[in-house]
Coordinates of C-alpha atoms and ligand atoms in Angstrom, one line a residue:
X1 CA 0.0 0.0 0.0
X2 CA 1.3 3.5 -0.8
X3 CA 1.8 5.8 2.2
X4 CA 0.1 9.1 1.9
X5 CA 3.1 10.9 3.4
X6 CA 0.6 13.5 4.8
X7 CA 2.5 13.7 8.1
X8 CA 5.7 14.5 6.2
X9 CA 4.4 17.5 4.2
X10 CA 5.0 21.0 5.6
X11 CA 1.9 22.6 7.0
X12 CA 2.8 25.8 5.0
X13 CA 1.5 23.9 1.9
X14 CA -2.0 24.6 3.2
X15 CA -1.5 28.3 2.6
X16 CA -0.6 27.8 -1.1
X17 CA -3.2 28.5 -3.8
X18 CA -3.2 27.4 -7.4
X19 CA -4.3 28.4 -10.8
X20 CA -7.7 26.6 -11.5
X21 CA -7.4 27.3 -15.2
X22 CA -4.9 24.4 -15.5
X23 CA -7.4 22.0 -14.0
X24 CA -10.2 23.1 -16.4
X25 CA -7.7 22.7 -19.2
X26 CA -6.9 19.1 -18.1
X27 CA -10.7 18.2 -18.1
X28 CA -11.2 19.9 -21.5
X29 CA -8.4 17.8 -23.0
X30 CA -10.0 14.6 -21.6
X31 CA -13.3 15.5 -23.4
X32 CA -11.4 16.2 -26.6
X33 CA -9.7 12.9 -26.3
X34 CA -13.2 11.4 -26.3
X35 CA -13.9 13.1 -29.6
X36 CA -15.9 16.1 -28.2
X37 CA -15.5 19.6 -29.7
X38 CA -14.2 22.0 -27.0
X39 CA -13.5 25.8 -27.4
X40 CA -10.7 26.8 -25.1
X41 CA -11.5 30.0 -23.2
X42 CA -10.1 28.9 -19.9
X43 CA -6.4 29.6 -20.1
X44 CA -4.7 32.9 -20.3
X45 CA -2.5 32.5 -23.3
X46 CA -2.5 34.0 -26.8
X47 CA -3.5 31.4 -29.4
X48 CA -1.1 33.1 -31.9
X49 CA 2.3 31.7 -32.8
X50 CA 5.4 33.5 -31.5
X51 CA 6.5 35.9 -34.3
X52 CA 9.0 34.5 -36.8
X53 CA 11.9 36.9 -36.0
X54 CA 11.9 35.9 -32.4
X55 CA 12.0 32.2 -33.1
X56 CA 14.8 32.8 -35.6
X57 CA 16.8 34.7 -33.0
X58 CA 16.4 31.8 -30.6
X59 CA 17.6 29.3 -33.1
X60 CA 20.6 31.4 -34.1
X61 CA 21.5 31.8 -30.4
X62 CA 21.2 28.1 -29.9
X63 CA 23.7 27.5 -32.7
X64 CA 25.9 30.3 -31.3
X65 CA 26.0 28.1 -28.2
X66 CA 24.0 30.3 -25.8
X67 CA 23.5 27.0 -24.0
X68 CA 25.3 27.5 -20.7
X69 CA 24.6 29.0 -17.3
X70 CA 23.9 32.7 -17.4
X71 CA 24.0 35.4 -14.6
X72 CA 21.2 35.1 -12.1
X73 CA 19.9 38.5 -12.8
X74 CA 19.8 37.9 -16.6
X75 CA 22.4 38.5 -19.4
X76 CA 23.6 42.1 -19.5
X77 CA 22.3 42.6 -23.1
X78 CA 18.8 41.6 -22.2
X79 CA 18.8 43.6 -19.0
X80 CA 20.0 46.7 -20.8
X81 CA 17.5 46.2 -23.6
X82 CA 14.6 45.8 -21.2
X83 CA 15.8 49.0 -19.3
X84 CA 15.8 51.0 -22.6
X85 CA 12.4 49.6 -23.8
X86 CA 10.7 50.1 -20.4
X87 CA 11.9 53.6 -20.0
X88 CA 10.8 54.6 -23.6
X89 CA 7.5 52.8 -23.5
X90 CA 6.5 54.2 -20.1
X91 CA 8.2 57.6 -20.4
X92 CA 10.3 57.1 -17.3
X93 CA 12.8 59.7 -16.2
X94 CA 15.6 59.3 -15.2
X95 CA 15.8 56.3 -17.4
X96 CA 16.2 52.8 -16.0
X97 CA 19.6 51.0 -16.3
X98 CA 20.4 47.3 -16.6
X99 CA 21.0 47.3 -12.8
X100 CA 17.3 48.0 -12.3
X101 CA 16.3 44.8 -14.2
X102 CA 16.0 41.2 -12.9
X103 CA 15.0 38.5 -15.4
X104 CA 13.3 35.2 -14.5
X105 CA 11.7 32.2 -16.2
X106 CA 8.3 34.0 -16.5
X107 CA 6.8 36.7 -14.5
X108 CA 5.3 34.3 -12.1
X109 CA 8.5 33.1 -10.4
X110 CA 9.6 36.8 -10.4
X111 CA 6.5 37.6 -8.4
X112 CA 7.4 34.9 -6.0
X113 CA 10.9 36.1 -5.6
X114 CA 9.9 39.8 -5.3
X115 CA 7.4 39.0 -2.5
X116 CA 9.9 36.7 -0.8
X117 CA 12.4 39.5 -0.8
X118 CA 9.9 42.0 0.7
X119 CA 7.5 40.3 3.1
X120 CA 8.2 39.3 6.7
X121 CA 5.6 37.3 8.6
X122 CA 3.0 39.9 9.9
X123 CA 3.9 42.6 7.3
X124 CA 0.8 44.4 5.9
X125 CA 0.4 43.5 2.2
X126 CA -2.4 44.7 0.1
X127 CA -3.7 43.2 -3.1
X128 CA -7.0 43.1 -4.9
X129 CA -9.9 40.7 -5.4
X130 CA -10.6 39.1 -7.9
X131 CA -6.9 38.7 -8.9
X132 CA -4.4 36.5 -10.6
X133 CA -3.9 33.8 -7.8
X134 CA -0.1 34.1 -7.4
X135 CA -0.3 37.2 -5.1
X136 CA -2.6 35.6 -2.5
X137 CA -0.8 32.3 -2.7
X138 CA 2.7 33.7 -2.1
X139 CA 1.8 36.4 0.5
X140 CA -0.2 33.8 2.5
X141 CA 2.7 31.4 2.2
X142 CA 5.0 34.0 3.6
X143 CA 2.5 34.7 6.4
X144 CA 2.0 38.3 5.6
X145 CA -1.0 40.1 7.0
X146 CA -3.0 40.3 3.8
X147 CA -5.8 42.7 2.8
X148 CA -7.8 42.2 -0.3
X149 CA -9.4 45.3 -1.8
X150 CA -12.4 44.6 -3.9
X151 CA -12.5 45.6 -7.6
X152 CA -15.9 47.0 -8.5
X153 CA -17.9 46.0 -11.5
X154 CA -19.7 49.4 -11.1
X155 CA -16.3 51.1 -11.7
X156 CA -15.6 49.0 -14.8
X157 CA -13.5 46.7 -12.5
X158 CA -11.3 49.3 -11.0
X159 CA -10.2 49.2 -7.4
X160 CA -12.4 50.5 -4.7
X161 CA -10.1 53.4 -3.7
X162 CA -12.2 54.5 -0.8
X163 CA -11.8 51.1 0.7
X164 CA -8.1 51.2 0.0
X165 CA -7.8 54.5 1.8
X166 CA -9.2 52.8 5.0
X167 CA -6.7 50.0 4.8
X168 CA -3.4 51.7 4.1
X169 CA -1.3 52.9 7.0
X170 CA 2.3 53.4 8.0
X171 CA 2.4 49.6 8.6
X172 CA 1.7 48.9 4.9
X173 CA 4.7 47.3 3.2
X174 CA 3.5 47.0 -0.3
X175 CA 0.4 47.2 -2.5
X176 CA 0.0 45.3 -5.8
X177 CA -1.9 46.7 -8.7
X178 CA -2.5 45.0 -12.1
X179 CA -3.6 47.2 -15.0
X180 CA -4.9 46.0 -17.4
X181 CA -6.2 43.4 -15.0
X182 CA -6.6 39.7 -15.0
X183 CA -9.4 38.4 -14.7
X184 CA -11.6 41.4 -15.5
X185 CA -9.8 43.4 -18.2
X186 CA -10.2 46.6 -16.0
X187 CA -7.7 49.5 -16.5
X188 CA -6.9 52.0 -13.8
X189 CA -7.3 55.7 -14.9
X190 CA -4.8 58.4 -14.4
X191 CA -6.9 59.7 -11.5
X192 CA -6.8 56.3 -9.8
X193 CA -3.1 56.0 -10.3
X194 CA -2.5 59.5 -8.9
X195 CA -4.6 58.7 -5.9
X196 CA -2.7 55.5 -5.2
X197 CA 0.6 57.3 -5.8
X198 CA -0.3 59.9 -3.2
X199 CA -1.2 57.2 -0.6
X200 CA 2.0 55.4 -1.3
X201 CA 4.1 58.5 -0.7
X202 CA 2.0 59.6 2.3
X203 CA 2.4 56.2 4.0
X204 CA 5.7 55.3 2.5
X205 CA 4.9 51.9 0.9
X206 CA 6.0 50.2 -2.3
X207 CA 3.8 49.6 -5.3
X208 CA 4.2 46.4 -7.2
X209 CA 2.7 47.2 -10.6
X210 CA 2.0 44.0 -12.6
X211 CA 2.0 45.4 -16.1
X212 CA 2.2 42.1 -18.0
X213 CA -0.9 43.2 -20.1
X214 CA 0.5 46.7 -20.9
X215 CA 0.6 45.7 -24.6
X216 CA -2.9 44.2 -24.6
X217 CA -4.5 47.6 -24.3
X218 CA -7.5 48.9 -26.2
X219 CA -7.9 52.5 -25.1
X220 CA -6.8 55.2 -27.6
X221 CA -4.7 57.0 -25.0
X222 CA -1.0 55.9 -24.3
X223 CA -0.5 53.2 -21.7
X224 CA 0.2 54.9 -18.3
X225 CA 2.4 53.3 -15.7
X226 CA 2.3 54.4 -12.1
X227 CA 6.1 54.4 -12.2
X228 CA 5.9 57.5 -14.6
X229 CA 4.1 59.6 -12.0
X230 CA 6.0 62.2 -9.9
X231 CA 7.9 60.5 -7.0
X232 CA 7.0 57.0 -8.0
X233 CA 10.0 55.7 -10.1
X234 CA 11.9 54.6 -7.0
X235 CA 9.0 53.2 -5.1
X236 CA 7.5 51.1 -7.9
X237 CA 8.4 47.5 -8.8
X238 CA 7.2 46.8 -12.3
X239 CA 6.5 43.2 -13.2
X240 CA 6.3 42.4 -16.9
X241 CA 7.2 39.6 -19.3
X242 CA 7.0 38.3 -22.8
X243 CA 4.2 35.7 -22.4
X244 CA 1.2 37.9 -23.3
X245 CA 2.6 40.6 -25.6
X246 CA 4.7 38.3 -27.8
X247 CA 2.7 35.1 -27.6
X248 CA 5.7 33.5 -25.7
X249 CA 3.9 31.7 -22.8
X250 CA 5.9 28.5 -23.2
X251 CA 9.3 30.2 -23.5
X252 CA 9.1 31.2 -19.9
X253 CA 10.6 34.7 -19.8
X254 CA 9.6 37.6 -17.5
X255 CA 11.2 40.3 -15.4
X256 CA 11.0 42.9 -12.7
X257 CA 12.2 46.5 -12.8
X258 CA 13.0 47.9 -9.4
X259 CA 15.4 50.0 -7.4
X260 CA 18.9 48.6 -7.6
X261 CA 19.2 47.6 -3.9
X262 CA 16.0 45.6 -4.2
X263 CA 17.2 44.1 -7.5
X264 CA 20.2 42.7 -5.8
X265 CA 18.0 40.8 -3.2
X266 CA 15.6 39.5 -5.9
X267 CA 18.7 38.3 -7.8
X268 CA 19.8 36.4 -4.6
X269 CA 16.4 34.6 -4.6
X270 CA 16.8 33.8 -8.3
X271 CA 20.3 32.4 -7.5
X272 CA 18.8 30.2 -4.8
X273 CA 15.8 28.9 -6.8
X274 CA 16.3 28.5 -10.6
X275 CA 19.9 29.8 -10.8
X276 CA 19.4 31.5 -14.2
X277 CA 17.3 31.7 -17.3
X278 CA 18.1 29.8 -20.5
X279 CA 20.5 31.8 -22.6
X280 CA 18.9 31.4 -26.1
X281 CA 15.5 32.2 -24.6
X282 CA 17.0 35.5 -23.3
X283 CA 18.4 36.2 -26.8
X284 CA 14.9 35.7 -28.2
X285 CA 13.7 38.3 -25.7
X286 CA 16.3 40.8 -27.0
X287 CA 14.9 40.1 -30.5
X288 CA 11.3 40.6 -29.3
X289 CA 12.1 44.1 -27.9
X290 CA 14.4 45.3 -30.7
X291 CA 12.6 43.7 -33.7
X292 CA 9.5 44.9 -35.5
X293 CA 6.6 45.9 -33.2
X294 CA 4.0 45.3 -35.9
X295 CA 3.2 41.6 -34.9
X296 CA 2.3 42.9 -31.4
X297 CA 0.0 45.5 -32.8
X298 CA -1.6 43.0 -35.2
X299 CA -2.3 40.5 -32.4
X300 CA -3.8 43.3 -30.3
X301 CA -6.1 44.4 -33.0
X302 CA -7.3 40.9 -33.4
X303 CA -7.9 40.6 -29.7
X304 CA -9.9 43.9 -29.8
X305 CA -12.2 42.5 -32.6
X306 CA -12.7 39.3 -30.6
X307 CA -13.5 41.2 -27.5
X308 CA -16.2 43.2 -29.2
X309 CA -17.8 40.1 -30.7
X310 CA -17.6 38.1 -27.4
X311 CA -18.9 40.9 -25.1
X312 CA -21.8 41.8 -27.5
X313 CA -22.7 38.0 -27.7
X314 CA -22.5 37.5 -24.0
X315 CA -24.8 40.5 -23.4
X316 CA -27.3 39.0 -25.8
X317 CA -27.7 35.9 -23.7
X318 CA -30.4 36.0 -21.1
X319 CA -29.0 36.0 -17.5
X320 CA -25.5 37.2 -18.4
X321 CA -24.2 40.8 -18.5
X322 CA -20.7 41.9 -19.2
X323 CA -18.8 45.2 -19.0
X324 CA -16.4 46.1 -21.8
X325 CA -12.8 45.2 -20.9
X326 CA -10.3 47.9 -21.7
X327 CA -7.2 45.6 -21.8
X328 CA -5.9 42.1 -21.3
X329 CA -7.8 39.4 -23.1
X330 CA -10.5 38.3 -20.7
X331 CA -14.3 39.0 -20.4
X332 CA -15.8 38.7 -16.9
X333 CA -19.5 38.4 -17.3
X334 CA -21.9 38.6 -14.3
X335 CA -24.0 35.4 -14.1
X336 CA -25.7 36.1 -10.8
X337 CA -29.1 36.2 -12.4
X338 CA -28.6 32.5 -13.1
X339 CA -26.5 31.3 -10.1
X340 CA -23.9 32.4 -7.6
X341 CA -22.2 29.0 -8.0
X342 CA -19.8 30.1 -10.8
X343 CA -17.7 26.9 -10.5
X344 CA -20.8 24.7 -11.1
X345 CA -21.8 26.9 -14.0
X346 CA -18.4 26.7 -15.6
X347 CA -18.3 22.9 -15.2
X348 CA -21.8 22.7 -16.7
X349 CA -20.8 24.8 -19.7
X350 CA -17.8 22.6 -20.3
X351 CA -19.5 19.3 -19.9
X352 CA -22.8 20.1 -21.6
X353 CA -21.7 22.8 -24.1
X354 CA -18.0 22.1 -24.8
X355 CA -17.1 25.7 -23.7
X356 CA -14.2 25.8 -21.3
X357 CA -14.1 28.9 -19.1
X358 CA -13.2 29.7 -15.5
X359 CA -15.4 30.3 -12.5
X360 CA -14.8 33.8 -11.1
X361 CA -14.4 32.7 -7.5
X362 CA -11.2 30.9 -8.5
X363 CA -9.8 34.5 -8.6
X364 CA -11.0 35.4 -5.1
X365 CA -14.2 35.8 -3.1
X366 CA -15.3 38.9 -5.0
X367 CA -15.3 36.8 -8.2
X368 CA -18.2 34.7 -7.0
X369 CA -21.1 34.7 -9.5
X370 CA -18.9 35.6 -12.4
X371 CA -17.2 33.7 -15.2
X372 CA -13.9 34.3 -16.9
X373 CA -13.6 33.8 -20.7
X374 CA -10.3 34.3 -22.3
X375 CA -10.8 35.5 -25.9
X376 CA -7.7 33.8 -27.1
X377 CA -9.9 31.9 -29.6
X378 CA -10.8 32.6 -33.2
X379 CA -14.0 34.5 -34.1
X380 CA -15.5 31.2 -35.5
X381 CA -14.8 29.5 -32.2
X382 CA -16.2 32.5 -30.2
X383 CA -19.4 32.4 -32.4
X384 CA -19.7 28.6 -31.8
X385 CA -19.1 29.0 -28.1
X386 CA -21.8 31.8 -27.8
X387 CA -24.3 29.6 -29.6
X388 CA -23.5 26.7 -27.3
X389 CA -23.9 28.8 -24.2
X390 CA -27.2 30.2 -25.4
X391 CA -28.4 26.7 -26.2
X392 CA -27.4 24.9 -23.0
X393 CA -27.8 27.6 -20.4
X394 CA -31.6 27.3 -20.0
X395 CA -31.0 23.7 -18.9
X396 CA -28.7 24.7 -16.0
X397 CA -30.4 24.1 -12.6
X398 CA -27.5 24.4 -10.2
Ligands
PLP401 C1 -1.6 39.2 -14.0 C2 -0.5 38.2 -14.4 N1 0.7 38.4 -13.9 C3 1.7 37.5 -14.2 C4 1.4 36.4 -15.0 C5 2.5 35.4 -15.2 O1 2.9 35.3 -16.6 P1 4.2 34.4 -17.0 O2 4.6 33.7 -15.8 O3 3.7 33.6 -18.1 O4 5.2 35.5 -17.4 C6 0.1 36.2 -15.5 C7 -0.2 35.0 -16.3 O5 -1.3 34.7 -16.5 C8 -0.9 37.1 -15.2 O6 -2.1 37.0 -15.6

């Protein structure tokens, strides 16, 4: 008989969360293996192929033997390229230098290492709800004193800043924001960012700005980073990466931009966990940032068309209502007229309709009664999914 080993596992494991999207994906693949048609709207990855010039750069780097260990903070060329790109794209002054950049195998491990570098047990840490699960998981693991600020559907999924005002204090160590936002597609306005910046300076806390969707942005104005506001460059930690903008999820490449002293500590965590990032993948990252930007803009335009189609279609279905996302590639419809049990509804849509999506409560308590659809699917698949939802939904009795 196999031992369960339960008594050997650290109790800290109970504080870890996980990304439910991967579980939905596994079930969707099982159904497909049985011959069922499934439209994948559960997982947050672009369905496009990585642009050709990026692949080519990786292959060339592989043949140039970029196949050895690299520095734990990332290769100097990629760090310098990221510093230049990020300063230009975000209008940062004074510009960032390579010393401000720490590279990791995806933004997710970088989030883990940044929080590990900052949070002592009992430190006040503020994030938002619903949210990408990594923040709650890591900060709870580290035994921080966590505060989740609701995002409000009535504010087009922007943070409740009055609530934030009541939770910040001199004890606050760091606040995370994520604009555009997973899972809702919400974007913070200049006014929101200015108010958050004022609180950060008044109470002397750091802002972790997860800007991984900064290139998946549908407003006509330029993207605005909180790091560009007065007094914020040196108290902001930008988290970004290549997964979403360049359709490079499987390459595993992300980074943080932060004050040099903190960069050194995050580098120490890199050194102790994954050591370094694959050399030829980093060279592909250099090509992504220095090569033509047109593929990024083309993908974004396609996402915008899909967003319009999906959101209009969802709003046409009885019982669902959906705000218009301003960034990222997720729609987050309200299904409360049908049920508050979003996970049961998501399961039903997959099993009965072949539409894979996420239950909103997988992203936090404030997501209860919502669904998350990733529109990384073709217009044909989106149309089919909408038809399936409209057909099977009246049979749901959860
Ligand atoms: C808000 C947010 N941050 C970070 C990540 C991590 O991305 P990666 O680890 O692929 O760079 C994701 C991925 O879904 C995300 O949605």
